[in-house]
Structures are given as C-alpha cells and as structure tokens.
Coordinates of C-alpha atoms in Angstrom, one line a residue:
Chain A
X1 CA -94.9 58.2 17.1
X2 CA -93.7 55.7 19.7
X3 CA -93.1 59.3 21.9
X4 CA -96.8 60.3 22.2
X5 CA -95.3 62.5 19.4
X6 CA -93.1 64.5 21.6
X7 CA -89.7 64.7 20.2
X8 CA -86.7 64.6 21.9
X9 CA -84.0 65.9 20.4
X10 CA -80.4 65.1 22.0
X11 CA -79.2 68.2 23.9
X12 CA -75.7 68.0 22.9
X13 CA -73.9 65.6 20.7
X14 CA -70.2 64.6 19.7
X15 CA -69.7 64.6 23.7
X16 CA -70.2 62.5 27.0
X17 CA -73.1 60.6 27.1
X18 CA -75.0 60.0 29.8
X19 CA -74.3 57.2 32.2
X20 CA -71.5 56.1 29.9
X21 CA -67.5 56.5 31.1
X22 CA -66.0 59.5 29.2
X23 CA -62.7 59.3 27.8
X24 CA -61.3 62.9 27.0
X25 CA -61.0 63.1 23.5
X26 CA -56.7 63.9 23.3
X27 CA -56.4 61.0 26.2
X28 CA -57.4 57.9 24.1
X29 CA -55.4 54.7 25.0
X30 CA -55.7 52.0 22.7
X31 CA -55.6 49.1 25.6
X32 CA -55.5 46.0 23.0
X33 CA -51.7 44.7 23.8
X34 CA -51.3 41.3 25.0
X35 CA -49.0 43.2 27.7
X36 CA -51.6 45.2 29.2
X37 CA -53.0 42.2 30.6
X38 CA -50.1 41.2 32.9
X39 CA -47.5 38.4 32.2
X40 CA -48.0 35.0 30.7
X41 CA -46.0 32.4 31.9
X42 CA -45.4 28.9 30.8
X43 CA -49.0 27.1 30.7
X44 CA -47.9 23.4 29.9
X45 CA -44.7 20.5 29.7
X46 CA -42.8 20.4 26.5
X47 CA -41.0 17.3 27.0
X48 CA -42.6 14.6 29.2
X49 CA -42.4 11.3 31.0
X50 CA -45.1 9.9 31.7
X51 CA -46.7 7.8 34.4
X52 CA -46.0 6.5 37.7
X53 CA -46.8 3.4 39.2
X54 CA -46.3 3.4 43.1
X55 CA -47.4 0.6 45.7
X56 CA -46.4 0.8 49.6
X57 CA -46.5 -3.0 50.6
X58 CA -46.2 -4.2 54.3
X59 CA -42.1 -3.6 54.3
X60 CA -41.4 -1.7 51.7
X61 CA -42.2 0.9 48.4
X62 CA -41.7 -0.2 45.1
X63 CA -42.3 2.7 42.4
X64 CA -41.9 2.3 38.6
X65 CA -41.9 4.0 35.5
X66 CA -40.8 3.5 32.4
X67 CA -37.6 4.9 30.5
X68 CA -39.4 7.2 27.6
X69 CA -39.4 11.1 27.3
X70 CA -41.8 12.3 25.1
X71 CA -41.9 15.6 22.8
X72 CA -45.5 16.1 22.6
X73 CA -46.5 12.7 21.0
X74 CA -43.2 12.0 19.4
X75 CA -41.2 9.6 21.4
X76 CA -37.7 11.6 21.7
X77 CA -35.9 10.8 24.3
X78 CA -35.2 6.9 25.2
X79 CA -33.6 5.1 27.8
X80 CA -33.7 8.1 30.1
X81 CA -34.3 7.5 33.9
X82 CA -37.4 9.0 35.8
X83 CA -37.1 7.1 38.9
X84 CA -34.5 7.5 41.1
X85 CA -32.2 6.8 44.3
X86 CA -31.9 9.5 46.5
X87 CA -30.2 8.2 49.4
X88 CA -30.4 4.3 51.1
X89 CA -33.9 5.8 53.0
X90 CA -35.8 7.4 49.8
X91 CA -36.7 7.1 46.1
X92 CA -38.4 9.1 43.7
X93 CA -40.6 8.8 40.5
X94 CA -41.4 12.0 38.2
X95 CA -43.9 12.5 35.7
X96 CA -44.0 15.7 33.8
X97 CA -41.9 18.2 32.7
X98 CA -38.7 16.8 32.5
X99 CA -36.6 20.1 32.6
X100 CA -38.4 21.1 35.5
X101 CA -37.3 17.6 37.2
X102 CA -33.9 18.4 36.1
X103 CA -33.7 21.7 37.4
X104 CA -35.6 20.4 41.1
X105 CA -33.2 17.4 41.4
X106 CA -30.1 19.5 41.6
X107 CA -31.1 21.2 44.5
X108 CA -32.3 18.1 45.9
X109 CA -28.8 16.5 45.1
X110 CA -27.8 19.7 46.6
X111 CA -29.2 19.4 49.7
X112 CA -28.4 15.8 50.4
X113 CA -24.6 16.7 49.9
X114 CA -25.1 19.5 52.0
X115 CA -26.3 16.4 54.1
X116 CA -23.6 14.3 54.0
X117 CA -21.0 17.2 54.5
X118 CA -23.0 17.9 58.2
X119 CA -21.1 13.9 59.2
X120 CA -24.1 13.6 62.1
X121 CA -25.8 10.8 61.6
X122 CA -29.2 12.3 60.8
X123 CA -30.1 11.6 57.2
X124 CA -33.0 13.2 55.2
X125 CA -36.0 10.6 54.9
X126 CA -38.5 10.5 52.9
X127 CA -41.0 12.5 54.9
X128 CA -38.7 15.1 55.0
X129 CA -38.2 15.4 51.1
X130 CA -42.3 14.9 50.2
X131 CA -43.4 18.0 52.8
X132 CA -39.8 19.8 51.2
X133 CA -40.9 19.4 47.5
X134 CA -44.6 20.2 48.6
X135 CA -43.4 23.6 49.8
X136 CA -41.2 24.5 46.5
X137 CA -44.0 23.4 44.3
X138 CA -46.5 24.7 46.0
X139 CA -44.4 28.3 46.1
X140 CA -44.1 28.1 42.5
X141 CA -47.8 27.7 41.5
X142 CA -48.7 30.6 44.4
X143 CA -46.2 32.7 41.6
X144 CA -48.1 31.5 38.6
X145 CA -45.0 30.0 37.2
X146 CA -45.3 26.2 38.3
X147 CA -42.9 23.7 37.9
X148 CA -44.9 21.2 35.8
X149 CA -44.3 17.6 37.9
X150 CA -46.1 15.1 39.3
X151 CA -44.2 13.1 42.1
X152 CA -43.7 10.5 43.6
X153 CA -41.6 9.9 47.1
X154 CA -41.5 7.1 48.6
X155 CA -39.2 4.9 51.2
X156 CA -38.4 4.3 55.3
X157 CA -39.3 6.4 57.0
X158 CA -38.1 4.3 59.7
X159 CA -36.6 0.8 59.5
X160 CA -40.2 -1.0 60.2
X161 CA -42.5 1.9 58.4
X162 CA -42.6 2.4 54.3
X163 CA -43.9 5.8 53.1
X164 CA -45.4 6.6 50.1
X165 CA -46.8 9.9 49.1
X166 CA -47.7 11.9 45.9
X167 CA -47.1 15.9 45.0
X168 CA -48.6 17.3 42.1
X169 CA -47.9 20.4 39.9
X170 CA -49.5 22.7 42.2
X171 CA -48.1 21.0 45.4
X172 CA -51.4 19.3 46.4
X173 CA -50.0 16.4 48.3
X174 CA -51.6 13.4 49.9
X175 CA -50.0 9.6 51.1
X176 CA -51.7 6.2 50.3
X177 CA -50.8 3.1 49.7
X178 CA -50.8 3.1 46.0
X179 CA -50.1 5.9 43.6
X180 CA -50.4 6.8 40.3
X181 CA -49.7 9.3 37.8
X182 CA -50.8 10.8 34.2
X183 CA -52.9 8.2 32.6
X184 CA -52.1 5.6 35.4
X185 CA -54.4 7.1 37.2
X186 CA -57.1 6.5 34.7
X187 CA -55.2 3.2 33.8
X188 CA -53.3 1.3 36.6
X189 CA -54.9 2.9 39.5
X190 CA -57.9 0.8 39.5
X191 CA -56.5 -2.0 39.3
X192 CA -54.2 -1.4 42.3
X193 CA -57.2 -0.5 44.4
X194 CA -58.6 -3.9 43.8
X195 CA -55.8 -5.2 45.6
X196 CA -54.8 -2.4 48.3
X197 CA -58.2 -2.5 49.5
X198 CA -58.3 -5.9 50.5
X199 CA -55.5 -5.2 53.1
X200 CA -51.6 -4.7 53.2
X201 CA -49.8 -6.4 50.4
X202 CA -46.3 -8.3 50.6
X203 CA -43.2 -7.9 48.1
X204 CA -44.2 -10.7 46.2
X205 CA -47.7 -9.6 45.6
X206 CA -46.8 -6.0 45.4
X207 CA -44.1 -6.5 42.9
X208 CA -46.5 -9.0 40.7
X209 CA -48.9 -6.1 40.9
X210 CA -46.4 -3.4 39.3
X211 CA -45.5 -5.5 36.8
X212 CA -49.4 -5.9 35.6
X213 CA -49.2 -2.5 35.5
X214 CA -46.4 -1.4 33.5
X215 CA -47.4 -3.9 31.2
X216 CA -51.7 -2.3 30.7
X217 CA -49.8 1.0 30.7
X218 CA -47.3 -0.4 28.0
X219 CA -50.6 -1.5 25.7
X220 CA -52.7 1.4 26.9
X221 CA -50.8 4.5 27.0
X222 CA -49.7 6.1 23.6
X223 CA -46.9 7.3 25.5
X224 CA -45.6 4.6 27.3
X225 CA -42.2 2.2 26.8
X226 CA -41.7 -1.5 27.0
X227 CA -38.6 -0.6 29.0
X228 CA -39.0 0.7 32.8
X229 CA -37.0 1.5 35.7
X230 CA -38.3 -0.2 39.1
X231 CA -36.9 1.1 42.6
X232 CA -37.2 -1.1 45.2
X233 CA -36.5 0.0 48.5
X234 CA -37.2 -1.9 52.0
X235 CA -35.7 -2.1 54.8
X236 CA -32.5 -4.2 53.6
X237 CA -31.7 -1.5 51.2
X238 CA -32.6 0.5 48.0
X239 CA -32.5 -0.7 44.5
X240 CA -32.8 0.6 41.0
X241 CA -33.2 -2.3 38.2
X242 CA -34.2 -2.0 34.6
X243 CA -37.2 -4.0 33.7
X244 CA -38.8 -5.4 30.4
X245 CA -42.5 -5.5 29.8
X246 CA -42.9 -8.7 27.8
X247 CA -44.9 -7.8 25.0
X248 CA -47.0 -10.2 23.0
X249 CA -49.1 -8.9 20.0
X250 CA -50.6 -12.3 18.9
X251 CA -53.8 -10.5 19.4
X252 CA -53.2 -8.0 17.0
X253 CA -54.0 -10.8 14.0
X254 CA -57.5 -11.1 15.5
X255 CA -58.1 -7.4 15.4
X256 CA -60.4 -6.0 12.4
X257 CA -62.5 -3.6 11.0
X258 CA -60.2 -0.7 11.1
Chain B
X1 CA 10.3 38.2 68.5
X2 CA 12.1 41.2 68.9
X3 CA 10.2 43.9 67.0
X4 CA 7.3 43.5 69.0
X5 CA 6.0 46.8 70.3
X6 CA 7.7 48.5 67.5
X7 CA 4.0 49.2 66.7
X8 CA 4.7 47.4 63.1
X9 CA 2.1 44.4 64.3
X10 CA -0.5 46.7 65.0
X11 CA -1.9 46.0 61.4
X12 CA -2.0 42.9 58.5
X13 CA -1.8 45.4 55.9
X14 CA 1.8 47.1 56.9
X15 CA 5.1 45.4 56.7
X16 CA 7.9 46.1 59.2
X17 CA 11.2 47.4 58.1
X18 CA 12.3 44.0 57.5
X19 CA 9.8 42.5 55.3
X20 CA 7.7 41.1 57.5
X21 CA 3.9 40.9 58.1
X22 CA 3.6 40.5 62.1
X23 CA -0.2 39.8 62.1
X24 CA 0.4 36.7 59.7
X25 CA 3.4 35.3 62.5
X26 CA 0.7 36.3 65.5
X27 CA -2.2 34.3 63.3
X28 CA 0.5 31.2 63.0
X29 CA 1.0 31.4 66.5
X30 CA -2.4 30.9 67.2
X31 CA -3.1 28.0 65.1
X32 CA -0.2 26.0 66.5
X33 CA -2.0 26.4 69.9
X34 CA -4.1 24.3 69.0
X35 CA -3.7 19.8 69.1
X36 CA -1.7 18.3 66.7
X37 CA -2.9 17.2 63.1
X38 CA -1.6 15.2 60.7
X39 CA -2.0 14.3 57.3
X40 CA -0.9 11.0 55.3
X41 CA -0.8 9.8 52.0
X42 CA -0.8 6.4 51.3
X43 CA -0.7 4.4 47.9
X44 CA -4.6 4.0 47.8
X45 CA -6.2 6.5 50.0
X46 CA -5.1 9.0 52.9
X47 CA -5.3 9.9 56.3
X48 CA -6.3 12.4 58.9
X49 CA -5.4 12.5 62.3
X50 CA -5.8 15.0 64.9
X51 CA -4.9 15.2 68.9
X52 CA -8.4 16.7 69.7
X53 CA -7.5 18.6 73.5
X54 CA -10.3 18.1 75.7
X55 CA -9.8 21.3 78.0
X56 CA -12.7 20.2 80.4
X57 CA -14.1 17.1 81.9
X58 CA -17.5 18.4 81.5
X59 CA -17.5 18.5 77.7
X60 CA -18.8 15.7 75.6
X61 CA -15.6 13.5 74.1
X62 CA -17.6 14.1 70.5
X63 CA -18.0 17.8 70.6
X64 CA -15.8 20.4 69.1
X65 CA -15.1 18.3 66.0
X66 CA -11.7 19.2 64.2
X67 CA -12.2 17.4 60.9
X68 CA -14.7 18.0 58.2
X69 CA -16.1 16.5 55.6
X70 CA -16.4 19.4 52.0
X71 CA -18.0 17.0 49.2
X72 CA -18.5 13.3 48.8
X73 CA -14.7 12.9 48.4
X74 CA -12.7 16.1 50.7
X75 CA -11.8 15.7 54.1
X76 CA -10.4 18.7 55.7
X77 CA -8.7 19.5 59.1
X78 CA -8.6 22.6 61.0
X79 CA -5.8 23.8 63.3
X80 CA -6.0 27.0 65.4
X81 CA -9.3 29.1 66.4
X82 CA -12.3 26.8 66.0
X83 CA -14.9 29.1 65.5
X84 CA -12.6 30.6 62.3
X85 CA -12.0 27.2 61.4
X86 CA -15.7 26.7 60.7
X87 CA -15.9 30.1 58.7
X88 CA -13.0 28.6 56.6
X89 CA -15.5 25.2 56.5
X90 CA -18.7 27.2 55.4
X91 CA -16.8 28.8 52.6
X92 CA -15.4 25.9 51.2
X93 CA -19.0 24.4 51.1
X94 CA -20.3 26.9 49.4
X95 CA -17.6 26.3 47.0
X96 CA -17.6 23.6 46.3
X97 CA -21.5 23.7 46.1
X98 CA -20.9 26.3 43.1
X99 CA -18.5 24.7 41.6
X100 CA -20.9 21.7 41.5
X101 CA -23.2 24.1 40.2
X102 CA -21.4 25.4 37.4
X103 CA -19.4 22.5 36.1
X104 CA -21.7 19.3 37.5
X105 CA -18.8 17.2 39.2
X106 CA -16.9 17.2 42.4
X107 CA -14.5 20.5 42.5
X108 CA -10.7 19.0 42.3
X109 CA -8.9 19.5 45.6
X110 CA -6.4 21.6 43.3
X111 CA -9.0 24.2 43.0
X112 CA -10.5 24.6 46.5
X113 CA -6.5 24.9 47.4
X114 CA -6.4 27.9 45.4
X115 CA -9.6 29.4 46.5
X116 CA -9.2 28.6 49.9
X117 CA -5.5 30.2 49.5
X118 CA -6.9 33.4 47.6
X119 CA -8.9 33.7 50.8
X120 CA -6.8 33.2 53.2
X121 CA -4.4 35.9 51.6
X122 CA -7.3 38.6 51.0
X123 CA -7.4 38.3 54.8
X124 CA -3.7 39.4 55.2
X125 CA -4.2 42.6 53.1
X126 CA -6.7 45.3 55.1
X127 CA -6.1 46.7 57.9
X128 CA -9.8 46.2 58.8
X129 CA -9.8 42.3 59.4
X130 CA -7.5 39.8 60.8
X131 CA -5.9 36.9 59.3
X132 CA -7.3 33.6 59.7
X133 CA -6.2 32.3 63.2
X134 CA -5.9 28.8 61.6
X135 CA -4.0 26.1 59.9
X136 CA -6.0 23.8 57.4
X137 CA -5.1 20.8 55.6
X138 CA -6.8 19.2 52.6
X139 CA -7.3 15.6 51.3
X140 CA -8.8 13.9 48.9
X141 CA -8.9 10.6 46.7
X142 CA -9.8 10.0 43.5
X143 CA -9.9 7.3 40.9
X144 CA -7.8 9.8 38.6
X145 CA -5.5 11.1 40.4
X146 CA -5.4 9.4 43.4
X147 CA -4.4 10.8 46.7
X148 CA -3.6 14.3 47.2
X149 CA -2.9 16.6 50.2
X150 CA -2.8 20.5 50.7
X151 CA -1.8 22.8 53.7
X152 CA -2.5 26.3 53.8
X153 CA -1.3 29.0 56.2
X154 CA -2.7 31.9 57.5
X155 CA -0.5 33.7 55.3
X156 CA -2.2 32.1 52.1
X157 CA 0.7 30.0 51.3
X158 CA -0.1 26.7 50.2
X159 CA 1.7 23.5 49.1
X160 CA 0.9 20.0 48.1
X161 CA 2.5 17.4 50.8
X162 CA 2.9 13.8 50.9
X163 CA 3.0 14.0 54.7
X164 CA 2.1 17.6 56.9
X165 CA 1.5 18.1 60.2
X166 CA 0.4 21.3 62.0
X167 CA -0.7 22.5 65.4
X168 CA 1.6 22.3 68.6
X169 CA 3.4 19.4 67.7
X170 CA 4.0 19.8 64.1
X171 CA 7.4 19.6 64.0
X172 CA 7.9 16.2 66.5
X173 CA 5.0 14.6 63.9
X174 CA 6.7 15.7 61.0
X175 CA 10.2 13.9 62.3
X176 CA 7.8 10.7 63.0
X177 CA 6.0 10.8 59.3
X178 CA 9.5 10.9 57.4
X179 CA 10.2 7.6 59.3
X180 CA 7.1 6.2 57.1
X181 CA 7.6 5.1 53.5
X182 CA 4.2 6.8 52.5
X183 CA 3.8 5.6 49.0
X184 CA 3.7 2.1 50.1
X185 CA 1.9 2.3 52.8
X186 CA -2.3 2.0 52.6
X187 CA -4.6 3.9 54.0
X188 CA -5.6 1.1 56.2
X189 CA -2.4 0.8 57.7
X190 CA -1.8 4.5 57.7
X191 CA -4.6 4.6 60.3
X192 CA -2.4 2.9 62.6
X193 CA 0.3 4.7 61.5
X194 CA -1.4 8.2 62.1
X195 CA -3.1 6.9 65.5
X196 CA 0.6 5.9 66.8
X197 CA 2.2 9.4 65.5
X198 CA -0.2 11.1 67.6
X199 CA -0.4 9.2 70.7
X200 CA 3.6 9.8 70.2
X201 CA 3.6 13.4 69.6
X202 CA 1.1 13.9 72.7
X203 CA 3.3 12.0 75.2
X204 CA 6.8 13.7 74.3
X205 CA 4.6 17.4 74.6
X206 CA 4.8 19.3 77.8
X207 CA 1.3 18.5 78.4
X208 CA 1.3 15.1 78.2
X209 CA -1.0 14.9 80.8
X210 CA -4.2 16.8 79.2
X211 CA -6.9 14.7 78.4
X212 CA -7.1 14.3 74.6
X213 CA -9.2 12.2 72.0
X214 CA -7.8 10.6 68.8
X215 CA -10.0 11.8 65.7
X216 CA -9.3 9.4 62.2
X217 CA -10.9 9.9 58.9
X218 CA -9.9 8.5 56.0
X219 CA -10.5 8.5 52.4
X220 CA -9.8 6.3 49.4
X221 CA -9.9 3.5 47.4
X222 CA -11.8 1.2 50.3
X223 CA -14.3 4.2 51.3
X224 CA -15.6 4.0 47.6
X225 CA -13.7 7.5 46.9
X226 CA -16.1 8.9 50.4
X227 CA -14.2 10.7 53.2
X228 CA -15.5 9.6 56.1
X229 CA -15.2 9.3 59.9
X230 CA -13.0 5.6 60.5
X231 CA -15.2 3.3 61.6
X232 CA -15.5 2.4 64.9
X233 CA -13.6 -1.4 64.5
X234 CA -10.7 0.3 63.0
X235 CA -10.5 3.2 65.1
X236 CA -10.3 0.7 68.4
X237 CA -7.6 -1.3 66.2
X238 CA -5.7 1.8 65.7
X239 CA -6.0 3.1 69.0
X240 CA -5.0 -0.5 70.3
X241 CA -1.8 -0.3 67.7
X242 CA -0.7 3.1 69.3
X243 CA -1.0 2.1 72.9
X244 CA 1.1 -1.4 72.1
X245 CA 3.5 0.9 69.9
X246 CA 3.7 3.3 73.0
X247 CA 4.3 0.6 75.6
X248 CA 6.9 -1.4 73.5
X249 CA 8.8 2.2 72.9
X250 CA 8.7 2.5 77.0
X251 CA 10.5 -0.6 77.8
X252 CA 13.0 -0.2 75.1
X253 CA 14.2 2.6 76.6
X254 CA 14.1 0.4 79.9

C-alpha cells in the first residue's frame, strides 16, 4: 500500500475541497462569454495606403507616396491622394487606415479654418500639427481604440528651417531627416540612410533620391502603384505634383525557374 | 420716444399698447452708436467698410477689430456693443463649422442669414435676456452666385442689399451709396469707393473731429473667392482716393 497501509478515507464528499475555491452549488456562473472579458475594439486597417517616403534636404521636405488604396491585398481604390497640402508652411503623407485619415483630416481641415477665420497673422506650422496629431493618436491608443496611421509631417517651420517628423499608430513620434513608412522602412529606408548620413542633401539630390525610391518600392512592395503623389515644399512655396515611376520589365524575360 | 417710462420697455418679451417691442428700438439705438459700416456690392466681388472710432490715444490703431472673417469666403461686420458683436461672431463659426460638418462645403450666406436671424429673434422673445445690442452685415462671393449681402437687426429682421450701411451714419452713407452704380462697379474700385463714403460720412458727423481708422476687406473674384483684410497697397490707394475726393469736394464748395 503506497500509505504504509493506512487508509484514508475522504471525510466528506460531494462538497468543498480543501485548498480549492468553493462555488455554492445554486450560485454557478458559467463565465465563458466573449463579453465577460471586456470590449474588443478594432485590432487592424481594412483599407490601406501604404508607404511613405519622406527626405528633409538642406531647404526643404519633399514626401511621397503613391496613389493606391488597398483592400487587404486587392488593389481597390486608385488614383486616391495620401499626401497632402495643408497650408503654404506644412504637408502631410499617411499610411494606414485610410478611414481613420479621413476622419483625422477633417478636424485638421477644421482647425486650419478655424485658423484662417482668427485673420492674425499666426499660422499653424508644422511643429504645431506633428506634436497636435501626437496627442490625438496617442489619446486614442491610451483608450485601446487607435486610429490606425502612420504619419508623416513635414514643412517650414520657419523660412530657413525644414521639419520633418513621423507619428505612428500609437503616437510614438520622433524627427529625422528621412522617413519611412510600412514596407519603406524595410525597403527605401536604407537606402536613404546611405545618403542622409553622409551629410545634408540638396533638392536636386533629395528629389533624385525619392524617385529611386518610389521606383524599389514600385518593384518591391506587393502593394505599391506606379503612380505617386510628391509634395514639395521649401521655402518658395508648397507643391503637390503627380509622378510616374517608369517601369521597365525587360528583366522579367531573364527570369526562370518558377 | 414718448412711451418711455410707461414701464412697457421694461421687458423684450411684452409689446406696448401700440405694437411695439421697446427693448428691440433700445438695442437699435445702441448699435447705431457705434462707427459707420458699409457694405458694397460690385459686379465681381464686394466690399466692407467701417469708420472704426478710436475713443483713446492710448489704444493700439489695430485693436478692437470690427470685421470678421466666418469661412474661407464670409466676411462679416459688426455694429453696436463689441463684446455682443463677438458672441454673434463665435456663433456663426460654430455654424458654419457644422454646417461644414454635415454637408462638407462652405455654408451659403443664405443660410447663416437665416440662422443668424433665428437668433437674433430668439433673443427678442424672454423676458430673461436682452436683444443683441448690434447691427451685422454679411458678404460673400462665390463663383455661383456671385456677390451677395445681408443685414440683420436686432430685431431679427433681415434683408438681402445691394448696398447697406449701419451705425451712426447710416443714413448720410446710404444717400452716398445710391450715388454709385453698384453692378458696374468692381470690387477694386469699390474700395475707393467705400474708403471715400466713409471718410465723407465721418466729416459731415458732429464728431468729425474723433480720431478714427478706415477698416477694408474685400472679397471676390481677385481674392480667389477668400475674404480677406485689403492689402496694404490698396488700402493706402484707397485712403489716398478719399482724402483727394475729400479735398476736391472742399474747394468746390469754395
């Protein structure tokens, strides 16, 4: 007997046991409902644009990105701008969900008429917008109900000094020189690096740079677009233009095995 | 006025025997205290000018601003009590903001009119507030339906004008903008025009003497559709304009 052949017999059965939690047996709640466990909120983007190329050069920002919405990996929506004018001082690029953009560039179109109306002089700049969108997305993760975006502002922040920063979807923001977002930063971020780090680029440089990028993301990026939007914005203004990538697919002959 | 300590002003929301609403005639007395403002609509664009008073030497010529800017496109004036001239303001921002809201565009001047009128009148109705103290006028320009201008009252009552004018002077400017063929006039020369009406209006008042400084805003077809403050080269050209008009009218009557 693995006892030493005393035998213990339970004192009492069909009741508490011992060192266990006791439920009373009329107060038994079944506690298996998804609602017990508190509310879920939206976890992920439904449609998407997606990346961001952003470089700060010694005068100006130019961002780009191209003109594609995406429905998961279906290409839905063309032709559909994700980078924008805001006012002569600032631009912005979005990645993300692009509802959520929707939604957030009302009320920032809301508050730059609210601008306007004040006739002062004083005009938001770009600063003012990145550390303002920081705060709303950074609210919004706090309430575990994000808005799902990844942002880019850039612009003068005074006539001689270009600004460039980056907020993501939980309102983590830093500035830098170049930016990326979604698979740029896997695919277009190291190639700006190669450049930014060898000290401050010009237009002409900068704007050669972008376009080697749009065009890697183009070939890379399941999601990209030949066609892109390009702000431009320096100190003799702010421009939006529509760009090509000019794709070549003479190498696609030399491709086998697949 | 005759009836007064009849104790029928004592409220907006009683009428006197006679049909009258004595708070509203107090409230319209008030805004005409204030500088004269005028309104002007051209072929391409309009106009606002106001006689801005500058009671003290010691306040800043800038300060105490009379004309507003509601949206991209809507200029607005205010006559009478500043401070409820920039209550009237923040509620037509916010509605225009939810108009914006709701329907995505720029809310037509028709419709703030109406809203701004529907307030204006629920403030002649209780016996717990006071009207507004305060005239306001309305302009706009738009590709579609090109210029437009509304006045309200404290009453409420509204109209759509071609010309208006209110504050101390109204009724000297109004003589002055029926001399003008509006509708073939631009807004570029109506700045002149509106500079000279006021620089008029202020030397035939009593108080001719008072310091006062010329505000001009314009909006239209050379704005880009934007009401905005006339820039500075035009404003000196129009305030040039008005002292040569006023110095021509002196020796003429020499």
């Amino acid at each position: 007997m693995s006892n030493n052949g005393i035998n213990f017999t339970p004192l009492w059965n069909n009741g508490p046991v011992p060192g266990n939690f006791y439920n009373f047996p009329q107060n038994q709640v079944k506690s298996n409902s998804i609602d017990d466990f508190g509310v879920q909120r939206n976890s992920g983007p439904i449609t998407t644009g997606t990346s961001i190329v952003a470089v700060r050069y010694d005068k100006g920002v130019i961002i780009a990105g191209d003109k594609l919405v995406s429905y998961g990996n279906l290409a839905r929506y063309h032709n559909v701008d994700r980078v924008f004018k805001i006012n002569e001082y600032i631009t912005l690029g979005m990645s993300g969900d692009y509802a959520d953009f929707q939604f957030i560039k009302q009320y920032i179109d809301e508050n730059i008429l609210a601008d306007f109306s004040m006739d002062d002089k004083i005009t938001l700049k770009p600063k003012d917008l990145f550390t303002w969108l920081t705060r709303i997305l950074y609210n919004r993760r706090s309430r575990f109900n994000p808005l799902w975006l990844d942002m880019v502002v850039g612009g003068m922040q005074t006539e001689s000094e270009p600004f460039l920063g980056h907020i993501n979807v939980r309102g983590r923001a830093y500035t830098n020189d170049v930016i990326s977002t979604g698979y740029g930063t896997h695919l277009a971020l190291p190639l700006l690096r190669e450049y930014s780090e060898k000290g401050p680029l010009d237009e002409a440089k900068a704007l050669e740079l972008v376009k080697t990028c749009m065009e890697v993301l183009y070939y890379r990026d399941c999601r990209g677009y030949p066609k892109y939007s390009q702000a431009n914005i320096n100190d003799k203004g702010c421009t939006v233009t529509d760009q090509l990538v000019k794709e070549n697919w003479d190498l696609a002959l030399s491709i086998k095995g697949y | 006025m005759s009836s007064i300590g009849t104790g029928y002003d004592l409220s907006a929301s009683q009428f006197s025997p006679d049909g009258r609403v004595f708070q509203c005639e107090y409230a319209m007395k008030a805004a005409e205290m204030s500088g004269t403002a005028i309104g002007l609509r051209g072929k391409d664009g309009c106009v606002l000018a106001v006689e801005k008073v500058i009671t003290s030497k010691l306040h800043e010529p800038d300060s105490g601003r009379r004309i507003y800017t509601i949206e991209n496109s809507i200029g607005m004036v205010v006559c009478g009590l500043i401070t409820d001239g920039r209550a009237v303001v923040n509620y037509a921002l916010k509605e225009a903001q939810s108009y914006r809201r709701q329907y995505g565009q720029t809310i037509p001047l028709k419709i703030l009119n109406e809203r701004l009128s529907s307030l204006f009148h629920a403030y002649t109705l209780y016996s717990a507030v006071r009207p507004y103290g305060v005239c306001i006028i309305l302009t706009t320009w738009t590709e579609e339906n090109g210029s437009e201008i509304y006045s309200i009252e404290p009453s409420g009552v509204s109209f759509g004008y071609y010309g208006c004018a209110a504050g101390k002077t109204k009724q000297g400017a109004r003589t002055e903008i029926e001399k003008l063929k509006l509708s073939s006039l631009s807004a570029r020369e109506l700045l002149n025009e509106g500079a000279k009406i006021i620089y008029r209006v202020n030397e035939d008042s009593s108080d001719s003497d008072t310091k006062f400084k010329l505000e001009l805003s314009w909006v239209g077809k050379d704005t880009n559709g934007i009401h905005q403050m006339c820039p500075v080269n035009l404003y000196e050209e129009a305030k040039a304009a008005a002292s040569a008009a006023m110095e021509q009218g002196d020796s003429d009557i020499e």
